[in-house]
Amino acid sequence: MPPRPLARITIKDLARDLGMSVATVARAFHSGGTIAEGTRQAVLKRAAELGYQPNALARGMITRHTRIVGVVLSDLENPFYPQVLTRLTEALQQVGLNVMLVVAEPSGSVDSAMRLLLSYQPEYAVILATTLTTGAAAACRAAGTPLLFFNRAPAEEEACAVVCDNAAGAAAVADHLVACGARRLAFLGGRPDTSTHAERRAGFLERCAAHGLPAPLEAPAGAFTYAAGYAAAQRLLAAPERPEALFCANDILAIGAMQAARREFGLRIPRDLAIAGFDDVAMASWPEHDLTTLRQPIPAMVELAVRWVCRSAAGEAPPQGTLRLPGTLVVRGTTRPGTPSLPAPALEDQA
């Protein structure tokens, strides 16, 4: 028979072992607790010997300072979001905050995920890759939990959000494709109900019009996935008027479109078709993709998000409005063969 697991040591067990009250032992684990230093050290030493760990979650529930930042996410398959989540988690842990991740159904309501998150009394909630319903937003206000939207621009003017300047980034992609000699352009979009899709589409179409070009062809994919990009590109490239350049609303769509162009139509990238994406996920730079893309300023966005969270935790009123940070065009082989990538810009302090 396997050995039975040892019972978890509780604060009552530790107090009984030391012959002290539970209150005295509890104060030893608080840096501001009123307790003699010798007593504190004795408690900590015996706790280490017995393997006792304070229950931070229970303590947070009592003090109403859980040090939890909840993150609501619905698209873990898109490599952009795990990349953001890793950086955000590391940055929050460095300032003594912990991340609790709840996943909403990609095509469903976020309300149930938000109810689960609020049951743990987070001090802040960060919304990634999902849209909040009116009911979920009201529940956060009722709980006194401030909201921060990351890579999503909310409709409410009083909401707080940090995003890449999607429209300006898409316009920069249009300028680059035109500079490469393309005149028949196309846009391959993702989910039409997302701000990222809408802003990138608007920025691209407006800049094409400013160049005096005909309206770009459009291939709605309906999702930000490889399969959706592949299928949408098949439909687009089968049309009689094939585009010379294709801008995809994210890198995964672009990689799917690139594979469709090569496998289904035998097209040479970029000689027969130039392709550009948006985000600059890690695989965009892989040699088999070598994808031209618009790099989102993730380090600066994360730094700003953590700063806002810390201000709120310190009792300051949360900021309002949407701050848009500029991205950087990264030129690779799918639009101009043999051109090295542009260097990443130095981070600037954002208020």
Short mmCIF file of C-alpha atoms in Angstrom, two decimals:
data_model
loop_
_atom_site.label_atom_id
_atom_site.label_comp_id
_atom_site.label_asym_id
_atom_site.label_seq_id
_atom_site.Cartn_x
_atom_site.Cartn_y
_atom_site.Cartn_z
CA MET A 1 0.00 0.00 0.00
CA PRO A 2 1.23 3.49 -0.76
CA PRO A 3 1.96 5.59 2.33
CA ARG A 4 -0.87 7.80 3.52
CA PRO A 5 -0.23 11.51 2.89
CA LEU A 6 0.70 13.53 5.94
CA ALA A 7 -2.01 15.78 7.33
CA ARG A 8 -1.59 19.47 6.59
CA ILE A 9 -0.27 21.42 9.57
CA THR A 10 -2.70 24.17 10.61
CA ILE A 11 -2.03 27.34 12.57
CA LYS A 12 -3.86 25.76 15.51
CA ASP A 13 -1.45 22.81 15.43
CA LEU A 14 1.52 25.16 15.37
CA ALA A 15 0.14 27.24 18.26
CA ARG A 16 -0.53 24.12 20.32
CA ASP A 17 2.98 22.83 19.66
CA LEU A 18 4.51 26.14 20.76
CA GLY A 19 2.19 26.64 23.72
CA MET A 20 1.09 30.01 22.34
CA SER A 21 -2.23 31.49 21.33
CA VAL A 22 -3.32 31.39 17.70
CA ALA A 23 -3.35 35.20 17.65
CA THR A 24 0.29 35.39 18.76
CA VAL A 25 1.39 32.87 16.14
CA ALA A 26 -0.58 34.69 13.43
CA ARG A 27 1.15 37.98 14.24
CA ALA A 28 4.52 36.34 13.65
CA PHE A 29 3.72 35.99 9.95
CA HIS A 30 2.77 39.66 9.48
CA SER A 31 5.62 42.10 8.99
CA GLY A 32 3.67 44.78 10.85
CA GLY A 33 2.40 42.52 13.63
CA THR A 34 3.02 43.54 17.24
CA ILE A 35 5.20 40.73 18.61
CA ALA A 36 8.61 40.44 20.25
CA GLU A 37 11.33 39.67 17.74
CA GLY A 38 12.53 36.66 19.72
CA THR A 39 9.04 35.22 19.75
CA ARG A 40 8.65 35.84 16.02
CA GLN A 41 11.86 34.00 15.24
CA ALA A 42 10.86 31.07 17.46
CA VAL A 43 7.51 30.78 15.66
CA LEU A 44 9.10 30.98 12.22
CA LYS A 45 11.77 28.42 13.12
CA ARG A 46 9.26 25.90 14.44
CA ALA A 47 6.94 26.52 11.46
CA ALA A 48 9.77 25.65 9.09
CA GLU A 49 10.55 22.48 11.05
CA LEU A 50 6.92 21.32 10.92
CA GLY A 51 6.37 22.38 7.30
CA TYR A 52 3.68 24.91 8.12
CA GLN A 53 2.76 27.47 5.45
CA PRO A 54 0.35 30.35 6.15
CA ASN A 55 -2.85 30.26 4.11
CA ALA A 56 -2.49 33.46 2.12
CA LEU A 57 -5.90 33.05 0.49
CA ALA A 58 -7.71 32.68 3.81
CA ARG A 59 -5.82 35.63 5.28
CA GLY A 60 -6.70 37.72 2.26
CA MET A 61 -10.38 36.88 2.59
CA ILE A 62 -10.32 38.13 6.18
CA THR A 63 -8.35 41.32 5.53
CA ARG A 64 -10.03 41.93 2.14
CA HIS A 65 -6.59 42.36 0.60
CA THR A 66 -6.15 39.15 -1.35
CA ARG A 67 -3.27 40.46 -3.51
CA ILE A 68 -4.99 38.63 -6.38
CA VAL A 69 -5.20 40.03 -9.88
CA GLY A 70 -7.75 38.07 -11.85
CA VAL A 71 -7.19 37.53 -15.57
CA VAL A 72 -10.12 36.58 -17.80
CA LEU A 73 -9.09 34.97 -21.08
CA SER A 74 -10.94 33.12 -23.83
CA ASP A 75 -8.31 32.40 -26.48
CA LEU A 76 -5.41 30.36 -25.12
CA GLU A 77 -4.82 28.77 -28.53
CA ASN A 78 -3.62 32.08 -29.97
CA PRO A 79 0.10 32.19 -29.04
CA PHE A 80 -0.07 35.95 -28.58
CA TYR A 81 -2.01 35.58 -25.32
CA PRO A 82 0.20 33.03 -23.55
CA GLN A 83 3.09 35.33 -24.45
CA VAL A 84 1.27 38.27 -22.83
CA LEU A 85 0.16 36.18 -19.86
CA THR A 86 3.72 35.06 -19.10
CA ARG A 87 5.05 38.61 -19.09
CA LEU A 88 2.11 39.96 -17.12
CA THR A 89 2.33 37.21 -14.48
CA GLU A 90 6.08 37.72 -14.01
CA ALA A 91 5.67 41.49 -13.67
CA LEU A 92 2.81 41.23 -11.16
CA GLN A 93 4.67 38.66 -9.04
CA GLN A 94 7.67 40.99 -8.87
CA VAL A 95 5.50 43.57 -7.08
CA GLY A 96 3.97 41.02 -4.69
CA LEU A 97 0.73 40.32 -6.56
CA ASN A 98 -0.56 36.93 -7.67
CA VAL A 99 -2.45 36.04 -10.83
CA MET A 100 -5.58 33.93 -10.95
CA LEU A 101 -6.55 32.84 -14.46
CA VAL A 102 -10.13 32.02 -15.42
CA VAL A 103 -10.97 30.91 -18.94
CA ALA A 104 -14.22 31.88 -20.64
CA GLU A 105 -15.70 29.94 -23.51
CA PRO A 106 -14.44 31.47 -26.79
CA SER A 107 -17.94 31.71 -28.25
CA GLY A 108 -19.91 31.83 -25.04
CA SER A 109 -20.71 34.23 -22.24
CA VAL A 110 -18.02 35.52 -19.93
CA ASP A 111 -20.49 35.90 -17.06
CA SER A 112 -19.89 32.49 -15.47
CA ALA A 113 -16.11 32.95 -15.61
CA MET A 114 -16.44 36.39 -14.02
CA ARG A 115 -18.67 35.04 -11.24
CA LEU A 116 -16.04 32.41 -10.46
CA LEU A 117 -13.30 35.03 -10.38
CA LEU A 118 -15.23 37.44 -8.15
CA SER A 119 -15.84 34.67 -5.60
CA TYR A 120 -12.11 34.92 -4.76
CA GLN A 121 -12.34 38.69 -4.16
CA PRO A 122 -9.62 39.82 -6.58
CA GLU A 123 -8.30 43.33 -6.10
CA TYR A 124 -8.22 43.92 -9.86
CA ALA A 125 -9.47 42.16 -12.98
CA VAL A 126 -7.67 42.21 -16.32
CA ILE A 127 -9.72 41.32 -19.39
CA LEU A 128 -7.74 39.60 -22.17
CA ALA A 129 -9.15 38.43 -25.52
CA THR A 130 -12.78 38.57 -24.55
CA THR A 131 -15.66 41.03 -24.46
CA LEU A 132 -17.42 41.79 -21.20
CA THR A 133 -21.20 41.65 -21.08
CA THR A 134 -23.24 44.34 -19.34
CA GLY A 135 -24.07 41.89 -16.56
CA ALA A 136 -20.43 40.95 -15.95
CA ALA A 137 -19.36 44.60 -15.86
CA ALA A 138 -22.15 45.38 -13.38
CA ALA A 139 -21.05 42.48 -11.16
CA CYS A 140 -17.51 43.90 -11.05
CA ARG A 141 -18.78 47.34 -10.10
CA ALA A 142 -20.97 45.86 -7.37
CA ALA A 143 -17.98 43.93 -5.99
CA GLY A 144 -15.76 47.02 -6.10
CA THR A 145 -13.31 45.28 -8.45
CA PRO A 146 -11.66 47.67 -10.94
CA LEU A 147 -11.36 46.48 -14.53
CA LEU A 148 -8.50 46.84 -16.99
CA PHE A 149 -8.92 45.84 -20.63
CA PHE A 150 -5.72 44.61 -22.30
CA ASN A 151 -5.59 44.50 -26.11
CA ARG A 152 -9.31 45.23 -26.21
CA ALA A 153 -10.89 48.68 -26.52
CA PRO A 154 -14.16 48.69 -24.54
CA ALA A 155 -17.21 50.61 -25.72
CA GLU A 156 -17.67 52.39 -22.38
CA GLU A 157 -15.79 55.70 -22.28
CA GLU A 158 -15.16 55.45 -18.54
CA ALA A 159 -13.49 52.05 -18.87
CA CYS A 160 -9.73 51.63 -18.53
CA ALA A 161 -7.78 50.01 -21.36
CA VAL A 162 -4.26 49.70 -22.72
CA VAL A 163 -3.96 48.65 -26.36
CA CYS A 164 -1.69 48.83 -29.35
CA ASP A 165 -2.60 51.58 -31.79
CA ASN A 166 -4.23 49.11 -34.17
CA ALA A 167 -5.38 51.61 -36.77
CA ALA A 168 -1.99 53.29 -37.05
CA GLY A 169 -0.26 49.91 -37.21
CA ALA A 170 -2.54 48.70 -40.00
CA ALA A 171 -1.94 51.96 -41.87
CA ALA A 172 1.82 51.37 -41.62
CA VAL A 173 1.33 47.90 -43.13
CA ALA A 174 -0.65 49.43 -46.01
CA ASP A 175 2.12 51.98 -46.62
CA HIS A 176 4.70 49.20 -46.71
CA LEU A 177 2.73 47.01 -49.13
CA VAL A 178 2.20 49.98 -51.45
CA ALA A 179 5.90 50.83 -51.23
CA CYS A 180 6.62 47.24 -52.31
CA GLY A 181 4.66 47.93 -55.51
CA ALA A 182 1.31 46.30 -54.69
CA ARG A 183 -1.83 47.95 -56.06
CA ARG A 184 -4.46 45.22 -55.61
CA LEU A 185 -4.62 44.73 -51.86
CA ALA A 186 -6.80 42.54 -49.66
CA PHE A 187 -7.71 42.30 -45.99
CA LEU A 188 -8.27 39.00 -44.18
CA GLY A 189 -10.08 39.68 -40.91
CA GLY A 190 -10.80 37.71 -37.75
CA ARG A 191 -13.80 37.97 -35.43
CA PRO A 192 -15.83 40.98 -36.60
CA ASP A 193 -17.16 41.69 -33.09
CA THR A 194 -13.70 42.45 -31.68
CA SER A 195 -12.09 45.87 -31.45
CA THR A 196 -8.81 44.48 -32.80
CA HIS A 197 -10.48 43.36 -36.02
CA ALA A 198 -12.51 46.55 -36.43
CA GLU A 199 -9.62 48.95 -35.79
CA ARG A 200 -7.11 47.11 -37.97
CA ARG A 201 -9.62 46.86 -40.80
CA ALA A 202 -10.51 50.55 -40.57
CA GLY A 203 -6.88 51.68 -40.46
CA PHE A 204 -5.95 49.53 -43.44
CA LEU A 205 -8.92 50.50 -45.62
CA GLU A 206 -8.57 54.20 -44.85
CA ARG A 207 -4.87 54.24 -45.73
CA CYS A 208 -5.49 52.36 -48.98
CA ALA A 209 -8.07 54.99 -49.91
CA ALA A 210 -5.60 57.75 -49.05
CA HIS A 211 -3.19 56.18 -51.55
CA GLY A 212 -5.88 56.39 -54.22
CA LEU A 213 -6.21 52.61 -54.48
CA PRO A 214 -9.45 50.74 -55.13
CA ALA A 215 -11.14 49.35 -52.04
CA PRO A 216 -9.25 46.24 -50.90
CA LEU A 217 -10.83 42.85 -51.34
CA GLU A 218 -12.04 41.38 -48.07
CA ALA A 219 -11.99 37.79 -46.85
CA PRO A 220 -13.79 37.43 -43.50
CA ALA A 221 -12.34 34.47 -41.61
CA GLY A 222 -14.68 34.74 -38.62
CA ALA A 223 -11.99 33.71 -36.12
CA PHE A 224 -8.33 34.39 -35.34
CA THR A 225 -7.15 30.84 -36.08
CA TYR A 226 -4.87 29.03 -38.51
CA ALA A 227 -7.74 26.99 -39.97
CA ALA A 228 -9.89 30.09 -40.45
CA GLY A 229 -7.02 31.88 -42.20
CA TYR A 230 -6.37 28.90 -44.48
CA ALA A 231 -10.04 28.60 -45.49
CA ALA A 232 -10.53 32.33 -46.01
CA ALA A 233 -7.41 32.54 -48.18
CA GLN A 234 -8.67 29.64 -50.29
CA ARG A 235 -11.88 31.53 -51.03
CA LEU A 236 -10.06 34.80 -51.70
CA LEU A 237 -7.36 33.39 -53.97
CA ALA A 238 -9.84 31.36 -56.01
CA ALA A 239 -11.51 34.58 -57.20
CA PRO A 240 -10.77 35.83 -60.75
CA GLU A 241 -9.12 39.02 -59.47
CA ARG A 242 -6.35 37.74 -57.24
CA PRO A 243 -4.75 40.34 -54.91
CA GLU A 244 -1.06 41.21 -55.10
CA ALA A 245 -0.74 41.70 -51.34
CA LEU A 246 -2.68 40.44 -48.34
CA PHE A 247 -2.87 41.97 -44.86
CA CYS A 248 -4.13 39.57 -42.18
CA ALA A 249 -5.55 40.77 -38.87
CA ASN A 250 -3.12 38.62 -36.88
CA ASP A 251 -0.09 36.41 -37.46
CA ILE A 252 -1.90 33.09 -37.09
CA LEU A 253 -4.33 34.06 -39.83
CA ALA A 254 -1.37 35.12 -41.96
CA ILE A 255 0.44 31.80 -41.48
CA GLY A 256 -2.73 29.91 -42.43
CA ALA A 257 -3.18 32.11 -45.49
CA MET A 258 0.46 31.62 -46.49
CA GLN A 259 0.14 27.86 -46.34
CA ALA A 260 -3.04 27.95 -48.42
CA ALA A 261 -1.38 30.15 -51.04
CA ARG A 262 1.55 27.76 -51.38
CA ARG A 263 -0.19 24.40 -51.11
CA GLU A 264 -3.49 25.06 -52.86
CA PHE A 265 -2.38 27.51 -55.55
CA GLY A 266 1.37 27.04 -55.88
CA LEU A 267 2.02 30.73 -55.29
CA ARG A 268 5.49 32.04 -54.48
CA ILE A 269 5.71 34.31 -51.45
CA PRO A 270 6.32 37.25 -51.92
CA ARG A 271 6.83 37.20 -55.71
CA ASP A 272 3.25 36.18 -56.52
CA LEU A 273 1.62 37.30 -53.28
CA ALA A 274 2.97 39.48 -50.46
CA ILE A 275 1.58 38.69 -46.99
CA ALA A 276 1.76 40.62 -43.72
CA GLY A 277 0.33 39.91 -40.27
CA PHE A 278 -0.11 41.65 -36.93
CA ASP A 279 1.27 40.88 -33.40
CA ASP A 280 4.77 39.43 -34.07
CA VAL A 281 4.29 36.18 -32.19
CA ALA A 282 7.42 34.05 -31.81
CA MET A 283 6.65 31.75 -34.74
CA ALA A 284 6.39 34.73 -37.12
CA SER A 285 10.20 34.91 -37.12
CA TRP A 286 10.71 31.19 -37.71
CA PRO A 287 12.55 30.61 -41.01
CA GLU A 288 9.68 28.63 -42.54
CA HIS A 289 7.36 31.62 -42.01
CA ASP A 290 9.68 34.68 -42.02
CA LEU A 291 6.54 36.80 -41.75
CA THR A 292 6.39 40.56 -42.11
CA THR A 293 4.22 41.83 -39.27
CA LEU A 294 3.32 44.71 -36.97
CA ARG A 295 4.93 44.08 -33.57
CA GLN A 296 2.74 44.95 -30.61
CA PRO A 297 4.61 46.79 -27.80
CA ILE A 298 3.94 44.06 -25.23
CA PRO A 299 6.65 45.08 -22.72
CA ALA A 300 5.39 48.67 -22.61
CA MET A 301 1.75 47.56 -22.44
CA VAL A 302 2.48 45.18 -19.56
CA GLU A 303 4.52 47.78 -17.71
CA LEU A 304 1.68 50.27 -17.96
CA ALA A 305 -0.93 47.71 -16.91
CA VAL A 306 1.07 46.75 -13.80
CA ARG A 307 1.56 50.40 -12.92
CA TRP A 308 -2.18 51.02 -13.08
CA VAL A 309 -2.90 47.93 -10.98
CA CYS A 310 -0.41 49.04 -8.34
CA ARG A 311 -1.92 52.51 -8.18
CA SER A 312 -5.34 51.02 -7.63
CA ALA A 313 -4.00 48.66 -4.94
CA ALA A 314 -2.55 51.72 -3.20
CA GLY A 315 -6.02 53.27 -3.01
CA GLU A 316 -5.79 55.62 -6.00
CA ALA A 317 -8.78 55.98 -8.28
CA PRO A 318 -8.40 53.80 -11.38
CA PRO A 319 -7.65 55.72 -14.60
CA GLN A 320 -10.26 56.08 -17.29
CA GLY A 321 -10.03 55.93 -21.05
CA THR A 322 -8.00 53.98 -23.59
CA LEU A 323 -4.28 54.49 -24.02
CA ARG A 324 -2.96 53.43 -27.42
CA LEU A 325 0.73 52.63 -27.74
CA PRO A 326 2.49 52.57 -31.12
CA GLY A 327 3.64 49.30 -32.64
CA THR A 328 6.64 48.66 -34.89
CA LEU A 329 6.67 47.33 -38.44
CA VAL A 330 8.97 44.31 -38.74
CA VAL A 331 9.87 43.61 -42.36
CA ARG A 332 10.71 40.01 -43.24
CA GLY A 333 10.74 37.78 -46.28
CA THR A 334 7.00 37.58 -47.01
CA THR A 335 6.95 41.10 -48.42
CA ARG A 336 10.52 41.90 -49.36
CA PRO A 337 12.98 39.01 -49.68
CA GLY A 338 16.38 39.47 -48.13
CA THR A 339 15.44 42.46 -45.99
CA PRO A 340 16.46 42.11 -42.32
CA SER A 341 13.99 42.78 -39.53
CA LEU A 342 13.84 46.27 -38.12
CA PRO A 343 15.19 46.62 -34.55
CA ALA A 344 12.70 46.89 -31.73
CA PRO A 345 12.25 50.45 -30.42
CA ALA A 346 13.50 51.49 -27.00
CA LEU A 347 10.75 51.58 -24.37
CA GLU A 348 9.53 55.01 -23.39
CA ASP A 349 7.95 55.86 -20.05
CA GLN A 350 4.16 56.02 -20.43
CA ALA A 351 2.07 57.82 -17.85
#
